[in-house]
PDB file of C-alpha atoms and ligand atoms in Angstrom:
ATOM      1  CA  UNK A  71     141.496 189.077 141.261  1.00 93.00           C
ATOM      2  CA  UNK A  72     140.150 185.776 140.675  1.00 98.00           C
ATOM      3  CA  UNK A  73     140.978 186.822 136.569  1.00 98.00           C
ATOM      4  CA  UNK A  74     143.825 187.531 137.717  1.00 98.00           C
ATOM      5  CA  UNK A  75     145.457 185.133 139.755  1.00 98.00           C
ATOM      6  CA  UNK A  76     143.553 181.971 136.857  1.00 98.00           C
ATOM      7  CA  UNK A  77     145.930 184.350 133.942  1.00 98.00           C
ATOM      8  CA  UNK A  78     148.902 183.702 136.024  1.00 98.00           C
ATOM      9  CA  UNK A  79     148.345 179.812 136.893  1.00 98.00           C
ATOM     10  CA  UNK A  80     147.962 179.592 133.330  1.00 98.00           C
ATOM     11  CA  UNK A  81     150.771 181.237 132.440  1.00 98.00           C
ATOM     12  CA  UNK A  82     152.870 179.748 134.838  1.00 98.00           C
ATOM     13  CA  UNK A  83     151.457 176.012 133.055  1.00 98.00           C
ATOM     14  CA  UNK A  84     152.639 177.221 130.645  1.00 98.00           C
ATOM     15  CA  UNK A  85     156.494 178.266 131.964  1.00 98.00           C
ATOM     16  CA  UNK A  86     156.815 175.253 134.059  1.00 98.00           C
ATOM     17  CA  UNK A  87     155.396 172.921 130.523  1.00 98.00           C
ATOM     18  CA  UNK A  88     157.786 175.062 128.185  1.00 98.00           C
ATOM     19  CA  UNK A  89     161.143 174.808 130.280  1.00 97.00           C
ATOM     20  CA  UNK A  90     160.598 170.676 129.791  1.00 97.00           C
ATOM     21  CA  UNK A  91     159.799 170.292 125.916  1.00 98.00           C
ATOM     22  CA  UNK A  92     156.046 169.835 127.103  1.00 98.00           C
ATOM     23  CA  UNK A  93     152.855 171.394 124.452  1.00 98.00           C
ATOM     24  CA  UNK A  94     151.402 173.129 127.493  1.00 98.00           C
ATOM     25  CA  UNK A  95     148.101 171.954 125.836  1.00 98.00           C
ATOM     26  CA  UNK A  96     148.459 168.718 127.587  1.00 98.00           C
ATOM     27  CA  UNK A  97     148.406 169.736 131.219  1.00 98.00           C
ATOM     28  CA  UNK A  98     144.404 170.298 131.784  1.00 98.00           C
ATOM     29  CA  UNK A  99     143.683 172.259 134.900  1.00 98.00           C
ATOM     30  CA  UNK A 100     141.577 172.072 137.498  1.00 99.00           C
ATOM     31  CA  UNK A 101     140.206 174.427 139.676  1.00 98.00           C
ATOM     32  CA  UNK A 102     139.670 173.693 143.290  1.00 98.00           C
ATOM     33  CA  UNK A 103     136.520 175.757 144.524  1.00 98.00           C
ATOM     34  CA  UNK A 104     136.133 173.407 148.066  1.00 98.00           C
ATOM     35  CA  UNK A 105     134.510 175.953 150.952  1.00 97.00           C
ATOM     36  CA  UNK A 106     134.720 178.827 148.123  1.00 98.00           C
ATOM     37  CA  UNK A 107     130.965 180.353 146.658  1.00 97.00           C
ATOM     38  CA  UNK A 108     129.456 179.439 143.975  1.00 97.00           C
ATOM     39  CA  UNK A 109     130.467 183.346 142.978  1.00 97.00           C
ATOM     40  CA  UNK A 110     133.578 182.518 143.159  1.00 98.00           C
ATOM     41  CA  UNK A 111     133.155 179.876 140.254  1.00 98.00           C
ATOM     42  CA  UNK A 112     131.065 182.550 137.690  1.00 97.00           C
ATOM     43  CA  UNK A 113     133.216 184.980 137.611  1.00 98.00           C
ATOM     44  CA  UNK A 114     136.612 182.456 137.509  1.00 98.00           C
ATOM     45  CA  UNK A 115     133.695 180.867 134.091  1.00 97.00           C
ATOM     46  CA  UNK A 116     133.686 184.095 132.487  1.00 97.00           C
ATOM     47  CA  UNK A 117     136.954 183.949 132.725  1.00 97.00           C
ATOM     48  CA  UNK A 118     137.350 181.559 130.659  1.00 97.00           C
ATOM     49  CA  UNK A 119     137.508 178.292 133.201  1.00 98.00           C
ATOM     50  CA  UNK A 120     135.107 175.391 133.388  1.00 97.00           C
ATOM     51  CA  UNK A 121     136.840 172.492 134.936  1.00 98.00           C
ATOM     52  CA  UNK A 122     136.526 172.554 139.192  1.00 98.00           C
ATOM     53  CA  UNK A 123     137.406 170.740 141.423  1.00 98.00           C
ATOM     54  CA  UNK A 124     135.823 169.748 144.751  1.00 98.00           C
ATOM     55  CA  UNK A 125     136.004 167.931 148.194  1.00 97.00           C
ATOM     56  CA  UNK A 126     132.301 167.338 149.543  1.00 97.00           C
ATOM     57  CA  UNK A 127     129.861 165.663 146.591  1.00 98.00           C
ATOM     58  CA  UNK A 128     126.930 167.819 148.305  1.00 97.00           C
ATOM     59  CA  UNK A 129     128.311 171.173 147.818  1.00 98.00           C
ATOM     60  CA  UNK A 130     129.441 169.733 144.731  1.00 98.00           C
ATOM     61  CA  UNK A 131     126.027 168.625 144.063  1.00 97.00           C
ATOM     62  CA  UNK A 132     124.585 172.856 145.201  1.00 97.00           C
ATOM     63  CA  UNK A 133     127.238 174.382 142.587  1.00 98.00           C
ATOM     64  CA  UNK A 134     126.750 171.983 140.134  1.00 97.00           C
ATOM     65  CA  UNK A 135     122.687 172.178 140.034  1.00 96.00           C
ATOM     66  CA  UNK A 136     122.715 176.364 140.834  1.00 96.00           C
ATOM     67  CA  UNK A 137     125.466 176.648 137.169  1.00 96.00           C
ATOM     68  CA  UNK A 138     124.240 173.823 135.013  1.00 85.00           C
ATOM     69  CA  UNK A 139     126.388 171.919 132.332  1.00 79.00           C
ATOM     70  CA  UNK A 140     128.841 173.720 131.166  1.00 90.00           C
ATOM     71  CA  UNK A 141     130.632 173.645 133.487  1.00 96.00           C
ATOM     72  CA  UNK A 142     132.358 170.093 134.557  1.00 98.00           C
ATOM     73  CA  UNK A 143     132.868 168.949 137.933  1.00 98.00           C
ATOM     74  CA  UNK A 144     135.886 166.576 139.172  1.00 98.00           C
ATOM     75  CA  UNK A 145     135.566 165.259 142.586  1.00 98.00           C
ATOM     76  CA  UNK A 146     138.369 165.093 144.373  1.00 98.00           C
ATOM     77  CA  UNK A 147     137.290 164.690 147.179  1.00 98.00           C
ATOM     78  CA  UNK A 148     136.865 160.773 149.281  1.00 96.00           C
ATOM     79  CA  UNK A 149     133.391 159.562 147.513  1.00 97.00           C
ATOM     80  CA  UNK A 150     131.331 157.030 150.290  1.00 97.00           C
ATOM     81  CA  UNK A 151     128.876 154.675 148.253  1.00 98.00           C
ATOM     82  CA  UNK A 152     126.178 156.241 148.945  1.00 98.00           C
ATOM     83  CA  UNK A 153     127.391 159.289 147.645  1.00 98.00           C
ATOM     84  CA  UNK A 154     128.576 157.197 144.493  1.00 98.00           C
ATOM     85  CA  UNK A 155     124.493 158.416 143.106  1.00 98.00           C
ATOM     86  CA  UNK A 156     125.519 162.451 143.192  1.00 98.00           C
ATOM     87  CA  UNK A 157     128.970 161.908 141.625  1.00 98.00           C
ATOM     88  CA  UNK A 158     127.411 159.679 138.920  1.00 98.00           C
ATOM     89  CA  UNK A 159     124.861 162.156 138.094  1.00 97.00           C
ATOM     90  CA  UNK A 160     126.737 165.963 138.705  1.00 97.00           C
ATOM     91  CA  UNK A 161     130.477 165.385 137.980  1.00 98.00           C
ATOM     92  CA  UNK A 162     132.467 165.529 134.065  1.00 98.00           C
ATOM     93  CA  UNK A 163     135.102 162.921 135.474  1.00 98.00           C
ATOM     94  CA  UNK A 164     136.341 160.958 139.829  1.00 98.00           C
ATOM     95  CA  UNK A 165     139.436 161.422 140.253  1.00 98.00           C
ATOM     96  CA  UNK A 166     139.332 159.549 143.499  1.00 98.00           C
ATOM     97  CA  UNK A 167     138.035 155.972 142.771  1.00 98.00           C
ATOM     98  CA  UNK A 168     140.434 154.105 145.876  1.00 97.00           C
ATOM     99  CA  UNK A 169     138.301 150.684 145.982  1.00 97.00           C
ATOM    100  CA  UNK A 170     136.201 148.532 144.092  1.00 98.00           C
ATOM    101  CA  UNK A 171     133.091 148.507 145.907  1.00 98.00           C
ATOM    102  CA  UNK A 172     132.704 152.638 145.571  1.00 98.00           C
ATOM    103  CA  UNK A 173     133.496 152.304 141.903  1.00 98.00           C
ATOM    104  CA  UNK A 174     130.849 149.180 141.483  1.00 98.00           C
ATOM    105  CA  UNK A 175     128.194 151.765 142.972  1.00 98.00           C
ATOM    106  CA  UNK A 176     129.173 154.088 140.639  1.00 98.00           C
ATOM    107  CA  UNK A 177     128.400 152.015 137.591  1.00 98.00           C
ATOM    108  CA  UNK A 178     125.117 151.036 138.679  1.00 98.00           C
ATOM    109  CA  UNK A 179     123.684 154.335 138.769  1.00 98.00           C
ATOM    110  CA  UNK A 180     125.610 154.810 135.315  1.00 98.00           C
ATOM    111  CA  UNK A 181     123.637 152.448 134.086  1.00 98.00           C
ATOM    112  CA  UNK A 182     120.614 153.879 135.315  1.00 98.00           C
ATOM    113  CA  UNK A 183     121.492 157.184 133.990  1.00 98.00           C
ATOM    114  CA  UNK A 184     123.417 156.230 130.110  1.00 98.00           C
ATOM    115  CA  UNK A 185     126.121 157.616 130.917  1.00 98.00           C
ATOM    116  CA  UNK A 186     130.076 156.557 131.538  1.00 98.00           C
ATOM    117  CA  UNK A 187     131.929 158.400 133.433  1.00 98.00           C
ATOM    118  CA  UNK A 188     135.860 159.303 133.373  1.00 98.00           C
ATOM    119  CA  UNK A 189     137.678 157.487 136.836  1.00 98.00           C
ATOM    120  CA  UNK A 190     140.546 157.381 138.414  1.00 98.00           C
ATOM    121  CA  UNK A 191     142.416 155.566 140.332  1.00 98.00           C
ATOM    122  CA  UNK A 192     143.899 157.514 143.730  1.00 98.00           C
ATOM    123  CA  UNK A 193     147.191 156.089 144.593  1.00 98.00           C
ATOM    124  CA  UNK A 194     148.383 156.682 148.260  1.00 97.00           C
ATOM    125  CA  UNK A 195     152.234 156.755 146.773  1.00 94.00           C
ATOM    126  CA  UNK A 196     153.963 158.225 149.692  1.00 88.00           C
ATOM    127  CA  UNK A 197     152.091 155.697 152.419  1.00 86.00           C
ATOM    128  CA  UNK A 198     150.821 157.981 154.813  1.00 81.00           C
ATOM    129  CA  UNK A 199     148.690 156.779 156.700  1.00 81.00           C
ATOM    130  CA  UNK A 200     146.510 160.079 156.828  1.00 76.00           C
ATOM    131  CA  UNK A 201     145.735 160.354 152.743  1.00 78.00           C
ATOM    132  CA  UNK A 202     143.126 157.946 150.463  1.00 87.00           C
ATOM    133  CA  UNK A 203     143.833 155.914 148.228  1.00 95.00           C
ATOM    134  CA  UNK A 204     145.604 152.967 147.603  1.00 96.00           C
ATOM    135  CA  UNK A 205     148.660 151.706 147.784  1.00 96.00           C
ATOM    136  CA  UNK A 206     150.760 151.386 144.940  1.00 96.00           C
ATOM    137  CA  UNK A 207     150.555 146.803 144.444  1.00 96.00           C
ATOM    138  CA  UNK A 208     146.807 147.354 145.132  1.00 97.00           C
ATOM    139  CA  UNK A 209     146.802 149.232 141.552  1.00 98.00           C
ATOM    140  CA  UNK A 210     146.690 146.193 139.110  1.00 98.00           C
ATOM    141  CA  UNK A 211     144.374 144.358 141.046  1.00 98.00           C
ATOM    142  CA  UNK A 212     141.557 147.149 141.003  1.00 98.00           C
ATOM    143  CA  UNK A 213     142.064 148.429 137.545  1.00 98.00           C
ATOM    144  CA  UNK A 214     141.427 144.979 136.514  1.00 98.00           C
ATOM    145  CA  UNK A 215     138.473 145.030 138.230  1.00 98.00           C
ATOM    146  CA  UNK A 216     137.561 148.049 137.096  1.00 98.00           C
ATOM    147  CA  UNK A 217     137.529 147.238 133.464  1.00 98.00           C
ATOM    148  CA  UNK A 218     135.204 144.592 133.319  1.00 98.00           C
ATOM    149  CA  UNK A 219     132.860 147.594 134.747  1.00 98.00           C
ATOM    150  CA  UNK A 220     131.220 149.383 131.320  1.00 98.00           C
ATOM    151  CA  UNK A 221     130.113 152.689 132.193  1.00 98.00           C
ATOM    152  CA  UNK A 222     133.046 153.115 134.327  1.00 98.00           C
ATOM    153  CA  UNK A 223     136.363 154.734 132.140  1.00 98.00           C
ATOM    154  CA  UNK A 224     139.701 154.581 133.811  1.00 98.00           C
ATOM    155  CA  UNK A 225     141.812 157.183 132.173  1.00 98.00           C
ATOM    156  CA  UNK A 226     144.479 157.385 134.314  1.00 98.00           C
ATOM    157  CA  UNK A 227     145.678 157.745 137.667  1.00 98.00           C
ATOM    158  CA  UNK A 228     145.387 160.590 140.847  1.00 98.00           C
ATOM    159  CA  UNK A 229     148.072 161.451 144.049  1.00 98.00           C
ATOM    160  CA  UNK A 230     148.136 163.687 146.639  1.00 95.00           C
ATOM    161  CA  UNK A 231     151.914 163.054 148.264  1.00 94.00           C
ATOM    162  CA  UNK A 232     152.499 163.846 152.144  1.00 92.00           C
ATOM    163  CA  UNK A 233     152.912 166.828 152.945  1.00 89.00           C
ATOM    164  CA  UNK A 234     155.953 169.220 152.950  1.00 89.00           C
ATOM    165  CA  UNK A 235     157.221 172.656 153.353  1.00 93.00           C
ATOM    166  CA  UNK A 236     159.819 172.430 150.098  1.00 97.00           C
ATOM    167  CA  UNK A 237     157.439 171.261 146.885  1.00 96.00           C
ATOM    168  CA  UNK A 238     160.588 169.669 145.439  1.00 97.00           C
ATOM    169  CA  UNK A 239     160.329 167.057 148.020  1.00 97.00           C
ATOM    170  CA  UNK A 240     157.090 165.573 146.217  1.00 97.00           C
ATOM    171  CA  UNK A 241     158.753 165.189 143.138  1.00 97.00           C
ATOM    172  CA  UNK A 242     159.926 161.149 144.344  1.00 97.00           C
ATOM    173  CA  UNK A 243     156.249 160.929 144.708  1.00 97.00           C
ATOM    174  CA  UNK A 244     155.011 162.564 141.538  1.00 98.00           C
ATOM    175  CA  UNK A 245     157.666 160.350 139.186  1.00 98.00           C
ATOM    176  CA  UNK A 246     156.358 157.700 141.370  1.00 98.00           C
ATOM    177  CA  UNK A 247     152.376 158.009 140.392  1.00 98.00           C
ATOM    178  CA  UNK A 248     154.510 159.167 135.866  1.00 98.00           C
ATOM    179  CA  UNK A 249     156.025 155.445 136.421  1.00 98.00           C
ATOM    180  CA  UNK A 250     153.518 153.158 137.776  1.00 98.00           C
ATOM    181  CA  UNK A 251     151.241 154.404 135.332  1.00 98.00           C
ATOM    182  CA  UNK A 252     153.429 153.692 132.509  1.00 98.00           C
ATOM    183  CA  UNK A 253     153.700 149.855 134.244  1.00 98.00           C
ATOM    184  CA  UNK A 254     149.932 149.984 134.536  1.00 98.00           C
ATOM    185  CA  UNK A 255     149.485 151.118 130.739  1.00 98.00           C
ATOM    186  CA  UNK A 256     151.945 148.471 129.154  1.00 98.00           C
ATOM    187  CA  UNK A 257     149.377 145.915 130.320  1.00 98.00           C
ATOM    188  CA  UNK A 258     146.248 147.673 128.856  1.00 98.00           C
ATOM    189  CA  UNK A 259     144.677 148.374 132.757  1.00 98.00           C
ATOM    190  CA  UNK A 260     144.046 151.328 131.589  1.00 98.00           C
ATOM    191  CA  UNK A 261     140.481 152.826 128.900  1.00 98.00           C
ATOM    192  CA  UNK A 262     143.337 154.738 126.255  1.00 98.00           C
ATOM    193  CA  UNK A 263     146.800 152.272 126.671  1.00 98.00           C
ATOM    194  CA  UNK A 264     148.798 154.846 124.533  1.00 97.00           C
ATOM    195  CA  UNK A 265     148.120 157.796 126.580  1.00 97.00           C
ATOM    196  CA  UNK A 266     146.598 158.583 130.655  1.00 98.00           C
ATOM    197  CA  UNK A 267     145.899 160.704 132.939  1.00 98.00           C
ATOM    198  CA  UNK A 268     148.394 161.903 135.961  1.00 98.00           C
ATOM    199  CA  UNK A 269     146.104 164.195 138.280  1.00 98.00           C
ATOM    200  CA  UNK A 270     149.125 165.830 140.986  1.00 98.00           C
ATOM    201  CA  UNK A 271     150.267 169.074 141.489  1.00 98.00           C
ATOM    202  CA  UNK A 272     148.780 171.874 143.408  1.00 98.00           C
ATOM    203  CA  UNK A 273     149.277 176.021 144.136  1.00 98.00           C
ATOM    204  CA  UNK A 274     152.241 174.492 145.768  1.00 97.00           C
ATOM    205  CA  UNK A 275     154.093 172.417 143.674  1.00 98.00           C
ATOM    206  CA  UNK A 276     152.190 172.052 140.775  1.00 98.00           C
ATOM    207  CA  UNK A 277     155.922 173.838 138.558  1.00 98.00           C
ATOM    208  CA  UNK A 278     156.930 170.626 139.784  1.00 98.00           C
ATOM    209  CA  UNK A 279     154.225 167.799 139.234  1.00 98.00           C
ATOM    210  CA  UNK A 280     154.312 169.377 134.876  1.00 98.00           C
ATOM    211  CA  UNK A 281     158.072 169.020 134.926  1.00 98.00           C
ATOM    212  CA  UNK A 282     157.249 164.734 135.882  1.00 98.00           C
ATOM    213  CA  UNK A 283     154.240 164.315 133.238  1.00 98.00           C
ATOM    214  CA  UNK A 284     151.191 165.555 135.726  1.00 98.00           C
ATOM    215  CA  UNK A 285     148.646 165.929 132.553  1.00 98.00           C
ATOM    216  CA  UNK A 286     146.110 167.090 135.436  1.00 99.00           C
ATOM    217  CA  UNK A 287     146.923 170.250 137.901  1.00 98.00           C
ATOM    218  CA  UNK A 288     144.661 170.800 140.721  1.00 98.00           C
ATOM    219  CA  UNK A 289     144.561 174.408 141.808  1.00 98.00           C
ATOM    220  CA  UNK A 290     143.300 175.940 144.877  1.00 98.00           C
ATOM    221  CA  UNK A 291     144.193 178.378 147.013  1.00 98.00           C
ATOM    222  CA  UNK A 292     146.231 180.152 143.323  1.00 98.00           C
ATOM    223  CA  UNK A 293     143.440 180.854 141.714  1.00 98.00           C
ATOM    224  CA  UNK A 294     140.722 181.835 144.619  1.00 98.00           C
ATOM    225  CA  UNK A 295     142.843 182.577 147.509  1.00 97.00           C
ATOM    226  CA  UNK A 296     143.111 181.555 151.066  1.00 95.00           C
ATOM    227  CA  UNK A 297     140.139 179.196 152.470  1.00 93.00           C
TER     228      UNK A 297
HETATM  229  C1  PLP B 425     142.221 171.177 148.437  1.00 95.98           C
HETATM  230  C2  PLP B 425     143.298 170.627 147.134  1.00 95.98           C
HETATM  231  C3  PLP B 425     143.701 170.639 146.263  1.00 95.98           C
HETATM  232  C4  PLP B 425     144.126 172.820 146.071  1.00 95.98           C
HETATM  233  O1  PLP B 425     145.539 172.728 147.081  1.00 95.98           O
HETATM  234  P1  PLP B 425     145.771 173.882 146.848  1.00 95.98           P
HETATM  235  O2  PLP B 425     146.430 173.876 147.660  1.00 95.98           O
HETATM  236  O3  PLP B 425     145.357 175.356 146.870  1.00 95.98           O
HETATM  237  O4  PLP B 425     145.853 174.242 145.919  1.00 95.98           O
HETATM  238  C5  PLP B 425     144.237 170.015 145.259  1.00 95.98           C
HETATM  239  N1  PLP B 425     143.622 168.632 145.321  1.00 95.98           N
HETATM  240  C6  PLP B 425     142.854 167.530 146.585  1.00 95.98           C
HETATM  241  C7  PLP B 425     143.270 167.045 147.104  1.00 95.98           C
HETATM  242  C8  PLP B 425     142.610 169.290 147.259  1.00 95.98           C
HETATM  243  O5  PLP B 425     141.962 168.867 148.859  1.00 95.98           O
END
């Protein structure tokens, strides 16, 4: 079941990319395995999926410890500073950096580990009171401050638009994130300012996100089923 779903999602990504003249290879799939057991991850891994997304750091750590280093975990939940140590150890990427305090805490633990970490800045592009992430106008200052942290590589932006029934409604938010990314790239605020990651799009709207320039889609339900 999982293997089949995965195949369908990858096919859809390929189709959506080709339909708008993009190379499907420029879009990475993060399989969001939150609240599914390690066995589900193993099944997806056997089917060729290597990158997984988790919302709770403790759950991520348990799965990481159980399944080993062959897998990559992206943290996509709200990161508390007292969990930064675990995140530094167990994550291949933290997609949800939204304040300097948590970035500094990551830097501290990464320095001890001698490990560099790719991070994304989470932007609350929809000005949604229920969502974490910084506002667009705060992104420049945060990235400027992150630049001084030698173990962090700010490789792009992430967003989660306000929930709507119609996936088309998310399009302006995806476009807004891309435009913000372009502006910040011109100001040399990222690790690589020729190309950044835009993490946007979930089960219901990844086809739209891809049309708007997404390079990372975070898909849970369409792969693992309802939570
Ligand atoms: C749960 C979650 C997803 C995946 O959502 P689905 O609708 O199940 O694909 C993506 N991103 C974040 C931040 C999430 O919390």
